[in-house]
Coordinates of C-alpha atoms and ligand atoms in Angstrom, one line a residue:
M1 CA 48.7 -204.5 -43.5
N2 CA 47.4 -205.2 -47.6
L3 CA 49.2 -203.1 -49.6
S4 CA 47.5 -204.3 -53.6
A5 CA 45.9 -201.8 -55.4
D6 CA 42.9 -204.4 -55.6
A7 CA 42.3 -204.0 -51.9
S8 CA 39.0 -202.0 -50.7
I9 CA 38.7 -198.5 -49.3
G10 CA 37.1 -198.8 -45.6
V11 CA 34.4 -195.9 -45.3
F12 CA 32.6 -196.3 -41.7
D13 CA 30.1 -193.9 -40.0
S14 CA 27.4 -194.3 -37.1
G15 CA 25.1 -194.5 -39.4
V16 CA 23.9 -193.4 -42.5
G17 CA 25.5 -190.2 -42.7
G18 CA 28.7 -191.9 -44.0
L19 CA 26.7 -191.9 -47.1
S20 CA 27.1 -188.8 -48.1
V21 CA 31.2 -188.8 -48.4
L22 CA 31.1 -192.2 -50.5
R23 CA 28.3 -191.0 -52.6
A24 CA 31.3 -187.7 -53.4
I25 CA 33.9 -190.8 -53.5
R26 CA 31.6 -192.8 -56.0
R27 CA 32.1 -190.0 -58.0
E28 CA 35.7 -189.0 -57.8
L29 CA 37.3 -192.8 -57.8
P30 CA 34.4 -195.4 -59.3
A31 CA 36.7 -198.2 -59.9
E32 CA 37.5 -199.0 -56.1
H33 CA 36.0 -201.4 -54.2
I34 CA 34.0 -200.1 -51.6
L35 CA 33.3 -201.6 -48.1
Y36 CA 31.1 -199.3 -45.8
V37 CA 30.5 -199.8 -41.8
A38 CA 27.4 -198.2 -40.1
D39 CA 27.2 -198.9 -36.5
Q40 CA 23.3 -197.8 -36.1
A41 CA 23.4 -200.2 -32.7
H42 CA 25.4 -196.9 -31.3
V43 CA 23.8 -194.4 -33.5
P44 CA 24.1 -191.0 -32.6
Y45 CA 27.8 -191.1 -31.4
G46 CA 27.0 -187.1 -31.4
P47 CA 26.2 -187.1 -27.1
R48 CA 28.1 -190.0 -26.5
P49 CA 31.2 -189.5 -24.4
L50 CA 34.3 -189.0 -26.8
E51 CA 36.2 -192.2 -25.3
E52 CA 33.6 -194.1 -26.1
V53 CA 33.1 -193.4 -29.9
R54 CA 36.8 -194.1 -30.0
A55 CA 36.5 -197.6 -29.1
F56 CA 34.0 -198.3 -31.2
A57 CA 35.7 -196.3 -34.1
E58 CA 39.1 -198.7 -32.5
G59 CA 36.6 -201.7 -33.3
I60 CA 35.5 -200.9 -36.6
T61 CA 39.1 -200.0 -38.0
R62 CA 39.9 -203.2 -37.2
F63 CA 36.7 -205.1 -38.6
L64 CA 38.0 -203.3 -41.8
L65 CA 41.9 -203.8 -41.8
A66 CA 40.7 -207.8 -41.1
R67 CA 38.9 -207.5 -44.8
G68 CA 41.7 -206.2 -46.6
A69 CA 41.1 -202.4 -46.6
K70 CA 43.8 -200.2 -47.8
L71 CA 42.6 -197.0 -46.9
I72 CA 40.4 -195.8 -44.0
V73 CA 38.0 -193.1 -44.4
V74 CA 36.7 -191.8 -41.1
A75 CA 33.5 -190.7 -43.0
C76 CA 31.9 -189.0 -39.3
N77 CA 33.2 -185.9 -38.0
T78 CA 32.3 -187.2 -34.7
A79 CA 34.0 -190.6 -34.9
S80 CA 37.0 -188.5 -36.2
A81 CA 36.8 -185.6 -33.6
A82 CA 37.5 -188.6 -31.2
A83 CA 39.6 -191.3 -33.1
L84 CA 41.7 -190.2 -35.9
H85 CA 44.5 -189.0 -34.2
A86 CA 44.8 -192.2 -31.7
L87 CA 43.9 -194.4 -35.0
R88 CA 46.6 -192.7 -36.5
Q89 CA 48.9 -193.2 -33.8
E90 CA 47.8 -197.0 -33.0
F91 CA 47.9 -198.0 -37.1
P92 CA 50.7 -196.0 -38.4
H93 CA 51.0 -198.0 -42.0
V94 CA 47.4 -197.2 -42.5
P95 CA 45.9 -193.7 -44.2
F96 CA 43.3 -192.5 -42.7
V97 CA 41.3 -190.2 -44.6
G98 CA 39.4 -188.4 -41.7
M99 CA 36.7 -185.4 -41.0
E100 CA 36.7 -181.6 -39.7
P101 CA 34.4 -179.1 -40.0
A102 CA 35.4 -176.8 -43.1
V103 CA 35.7 -173.7 -41.0
K104 CA 38.5 -173.1 -43.3
P105 CA 36.9 -172.4 -46.9
A106 CA 33.9 -170.9 -44.9
A107 CA 36.1 -168.2 -43.1
E108 CA 37.7 -167.7 -47.1
Q109 CA 34.1 -167.1 -48.8
T110 CA 32.6 -165.3 -46.1
R111 CA 32.2 -161.4 -46.9
S112 CA 29.8 -161.0 -43.7
G113 CA 32.7 -162.8 -41.2
V114 CA 29.8 -164.4 -40.2
V115 CA 30.1 -168.2 -40.8
G116 CA 27.0 -170.7 -38.5
V117 CA 28.5 -174.2 -37.9
L118 CA 26.5 -177.0 -37.6
A119 CA 27.8 -180.3 -35.9
T120 CA 27.0 -182.4 -33.0
P121 CA 27.9 -182.2 -29.3
A122 CA 30.7 -184.5 -29.3
T123 CA 32.1 -182.7 -32.5
F124 CA 32.5 -179.0 -30.8
Q125 CA 33.9 -180.7 -27.4
G126 CA 36.8 -182.4 -29.3
A127 CA 40.3 -180.9 -29.9
L128 CA 40.1 -181.0 -34.0
Y129 CA 37.3 -178.3 -33.6
A130 CA 39.9 -175.8 -31.4
S131 CA 42.1 -176.8 -33.5
V132 CA 40.6 -175.5 -36.6
V133 CA 38.9 -172.5 -35.1
E134 CA 42.4 -171.5 -33.9
R135 CA 44.4 -172.2 -37.0
F136 CA 41.1 -170.3 -39.7
A137 CA 38.4 -168.5 -37.9
E138 CA 40.5 -165.8 -36.8
G139 CA 38.5 -162.6 -37.4
V140 CA 35.4 -164.4 -37.8
K141 CA 32.5 -164.6 -35.7
L142 CA 31.6 -168.6 -35.3
L143 CA 28.5 -169.7 -34.7
P144 CA 27.6 -173.2 -33.5
H145 CA 24.7 -175.0 -33.2
T146 CA 24.2 -179.2 -32.2
C147 CA 20.9 -179.4 -34.0
P148 CA 19.3 -182.2 -31.3
G149 CA 17.8 -184.8 -33.3
L150 CA 18.5 -184.1 -36.3
V151 CA 20.5 -187.4 -36.9
S152 CA 17.9 -190.0 -35.8
Q153 CA 15.5 -187.5 -38.4
I154 CA 18.1 -188.4 -40.9
E155 CA 18.2 -192.0 -39.7
Q156 CA 14.5 -192.8 -39.9
G157 CA 14.8 -191.4 -44.0
N158 CA 13.1 -188.0 -42.6
L159 CA 14.2 -185.6 -44.9
N160 CA 12.3 -182.8 -45.2
G161 CA 9.2 -183.8 -42.9
H162 CA 8.0 -181.3 -40.3
E163 CA 10.3 -182.1 -37.4
T164 CA 13.3 -182.1 -39.4
R165 CA 12.4 -178.8 -40.9
S166 CA 11.5 -177.1 -37.0
I167 CA 14.8 -178.7 -35.9
L168 CA 17.0 -177.1 -38.9
E169 CA 14.7 -173.6 -38.4
A170 CA 15.3 -173.6 -34.8
A171 CA 19.2 -173.6 -35.7
L172 CA 19.2 -171.6 -38.7
L173 CA 17.0 -168.5 -38.4
P174 CA 18.6 -167.0 -35.4
M175 CA 22.5 -167.5 -37.6
L176 CA 20.5 -165.2 -40.3
E177 CA 19.2 -162.7 -37.7
E178 CA 23.0 -162.5 -36.3
G179 CA 24.2 -162.4 -40.7
A180 CA 25.3 -165.4 -41.0
D181 CA 26.3 -165.7 -44.9
T182 CA 28.1 -169.5 -44.8
I183 CA 26.8 -172.4 -43.3
V184 CA 29.3 -175.1 -42.6
L185 CA 27.9 -178.8 -42.7
G186 CA 30.1 -181.0 -40.0
C187 CA 28.3 -184.0 -39.8
T188 CA 27.9 -186.2 -42.9
H189 CA 24.6 -186.7 -42.3
Y190 CA 23.2 -182.9 -42.9
P191 CA 24.1 -183.0 -46.4
F192 CA 21.4 -185.6 -46.5
V193 CA 19.1 -182.1 -45.9
M194 CA 20.9 -179.8 -47.6
P195 CA 17.5 -178.9 -50.1
L196 CA 15.8 -177.5 -47.3
I197 CA 18.8 -176.1 -45.2
Q198 CA 19.4 -174.2 -48.6
E199 CA 15.3 -173.3 -48.7
I200 CA 15.4 -172.4 -45.4
V201 CA 18.3 -169.5 -45.5
G202 CA 17.6 -168.5 -48.9
P203 CA 20.0 -168.5 -52.5
S204 CA 21.9 -166.3 -50.6
V205 CA 23.7 -168.0 -48.3
R206 CA 26.2 -170.3 -49.3
V207 CA 26.2 -174.1 -47.5
I208 CA 29.6 -176.3 -47.7
D209 CA 29.2 -179.8 -47.6
P210 CA 32.9 -180.9 -47.7
S211 CA 32.6 -184.4 -48.9
P212 CA 34.0 -183.3 -52.6
A213 CA 37.2 -182.4 -50.9
I214 CA 37.4 -185.6 -48.6
A215 CA 36.9 -187.7 -51.6
R216 CA 39.6 -185.7 -53.8
Q217 CA 41.8 -186.1 -50.6
T218 CA 41.1 -189.7 -50.6
R219 CA 42.2 -190.0 -54.3
R220 CA 46.0 -187.6 -53.5
L221 CA 46.8 -190.5 -50.7
L222 CA 45.7 -193.6 -53.2
E223 CA 48.1 -192.2 -55.9
M224 CA 50.7 -191.1 -53.8
R225 CA 51.0 -194.8 -52.3
G226 CA 50.5 -196.0 -55.9
L227 CA 47.2 -197.6 -54.5
L228 CA 45.2 -196.5 -57.4
R229 CA 42.4 -199.1 -58.5
S230 CA 42.4 -199.5 -62.2
A231 CA 38.6 -200.3 -64.0
Q232 CA 39.5 -203.7 -65.1
A233 CA 36.6 -205.4 -63.9
P234 CA 33.6 -203.6 -61.8
A235 CA 34.1 -202.3 -58.3
S236 CA 32.3 -204.0 -55.5
L237 CA 30.3 -202.3 -52.6
N238 CA 29.1 -203.9 -49.8
F239 CA 27.5 -202.9 -46.7
F240 CA 27.4 -203.3 -43.1
T241 CA 25.5 -202.2 -40.3
T242 CA 25.3 -203.2 -36.7
G243 CA 21.7 -201.9 -36.5
P244 CA 18.5 -203.7 -38.3
L245 CA 18.6 -205.0 -42.0
Q246 CA 16.0 -203.9 -43.7
P247 CA 15.9 -200.1 -42.9
F248 CA 19.0 -199.7 -43.8
A249 CA 18.9 -201.3 -47.1
M250 CA 15.8 -199.6 -48.2
L251 CA 17.6 -196.3 -47.5
L252 CA 20.7 -197.2 -49.5
P253 CA 18.7 -196.4 -52.6
R254 CA 17.6 -193.1 -51.8
L255 CA 20.8 -191.8 -50.2
L256 CA 23.4 -193.1 -52.0
G257 CA 21.9 -193.6 -55.5
E258 CA 23.0 -197.4 -55.7
T259 CA 23.0 -200.3 -53.8
G260 CA 24.6 -203.5 -52.6
P261 CA 24.6 -206.5 -50.7
V262 CA 24.6 -205.8 -46.7
V263 CA 25.6 -207.8 -44.0
P264 CA 24.7 -207.4 -40.2
L265 CA 26.9 -207.2 -37.5
D266 CA 26.8 -207.0 -33.9
W267 CA 29.1 -205.9 -31.4
K268 CA 31.0 -208.8 -28.9
D269 CA 33.6 -207.8 -26.7
G270 CA 34.3 -204.6 -28.2
E271 CA 34.8 -206.4 -31.6
L272 CA 32.6 -206.4 -34.7
V273 CA 31.1 -210.3 -36.0
E274 CA 28.4 -211.0 -38.2
R275 CA 25.3 -211.9 -36.8
A276 CA 24.4 -214.9 -36.5
Q277 CA 21.7 -216.3 -38.3
M278 CA 18.1 -216.9 -36.9
K279 CA 17.9 -220.7 -37.1
S280 CA 14.5 -222.1 -37.8
H281 CA 13.0 -225.6 -36.0
K282 CA 11.4 -226.1 -38.8
E283 CA 14.3 -226.3 -41.1
K284 CA 16.5 -228.8 -38.5
P285 CA 16.4 -232.6 -39.9
Y286 CA 14.1 -234.5 -38.1
A287 CA 15.5 -236.6 -35.1
S288 CA 13.8 -239.8 -34.5
Ligands
DGL1 N1 27.5 -188.6 -39.0 C1 28.2 -188.1 -37.9 C2 29.0 -186.8 -38.2 O1 29.7 -186.7 -38.8 C3 27.6 -188.9 -36.7 C4 26.4 -188.2 -36.2 C5 26.3 -189.0 -35.0 O2 25.6 -190.5 -35.1 O3 25.7 -188.4 -33.7 O4 29.6 -186.4 -36.9

């Protein structure tokens, strides 16, 4: 694998959710080159079996390593739940940063002892969630909710419409009734609706977005390995999607606050390949 500090950080998610993590990484590590893969052909990951999500995560990891990634951020709680352990075993020389629901800081900060956790069904099923609950949630009442349909709304850029609000109210209002004073965002799509969440729960409820902590962990791992890039030349941002190009490119400035070239990819036998460009017959040379 490429161990040069000048190599890129690879970041991936089922879609635009990982951009909330990338936003924090850009603030923390503005000199780093970035490769971001959005597997929008398969979004949402949340309702899928863990083995299926693991196969996607492995395929994306192979793609990022082939492009020279020096570290990979699994910017998706669902893919982390499904694959982080397997990825570390399969690629032992690659540093991975993964997501886990921020139950630890929530348990430390709650005063009421009641914490709401918003995440996908696959995240709640994975061993990673069971392990954070066992390690950190003693004496705390956790209220899990899967927010069906929320990831799709965010993928469409509906960050504060009627549908998005009613999905969030269905999750959050019962949590408030049970006395929750802390809400954990256990899916990387959800920070994009944080203003709406905060509006629904009110200013006295703490909402935890783990992305700044993930960015700091990324810095620590790079520092430990001597792989931090110093900013002699500007950093490059390159994006890839397995879905339609245009909607992703249009959401980038809105969600990330910056943009870069977007290359479309297709899945072929479990591997990611650049999408063949449509050839126009008119462009073909005339053959007499
Ligand atoms: N953003 C992802 C997560 O953190 C995936 C959501 C989905 O595709 O269901 O879980």
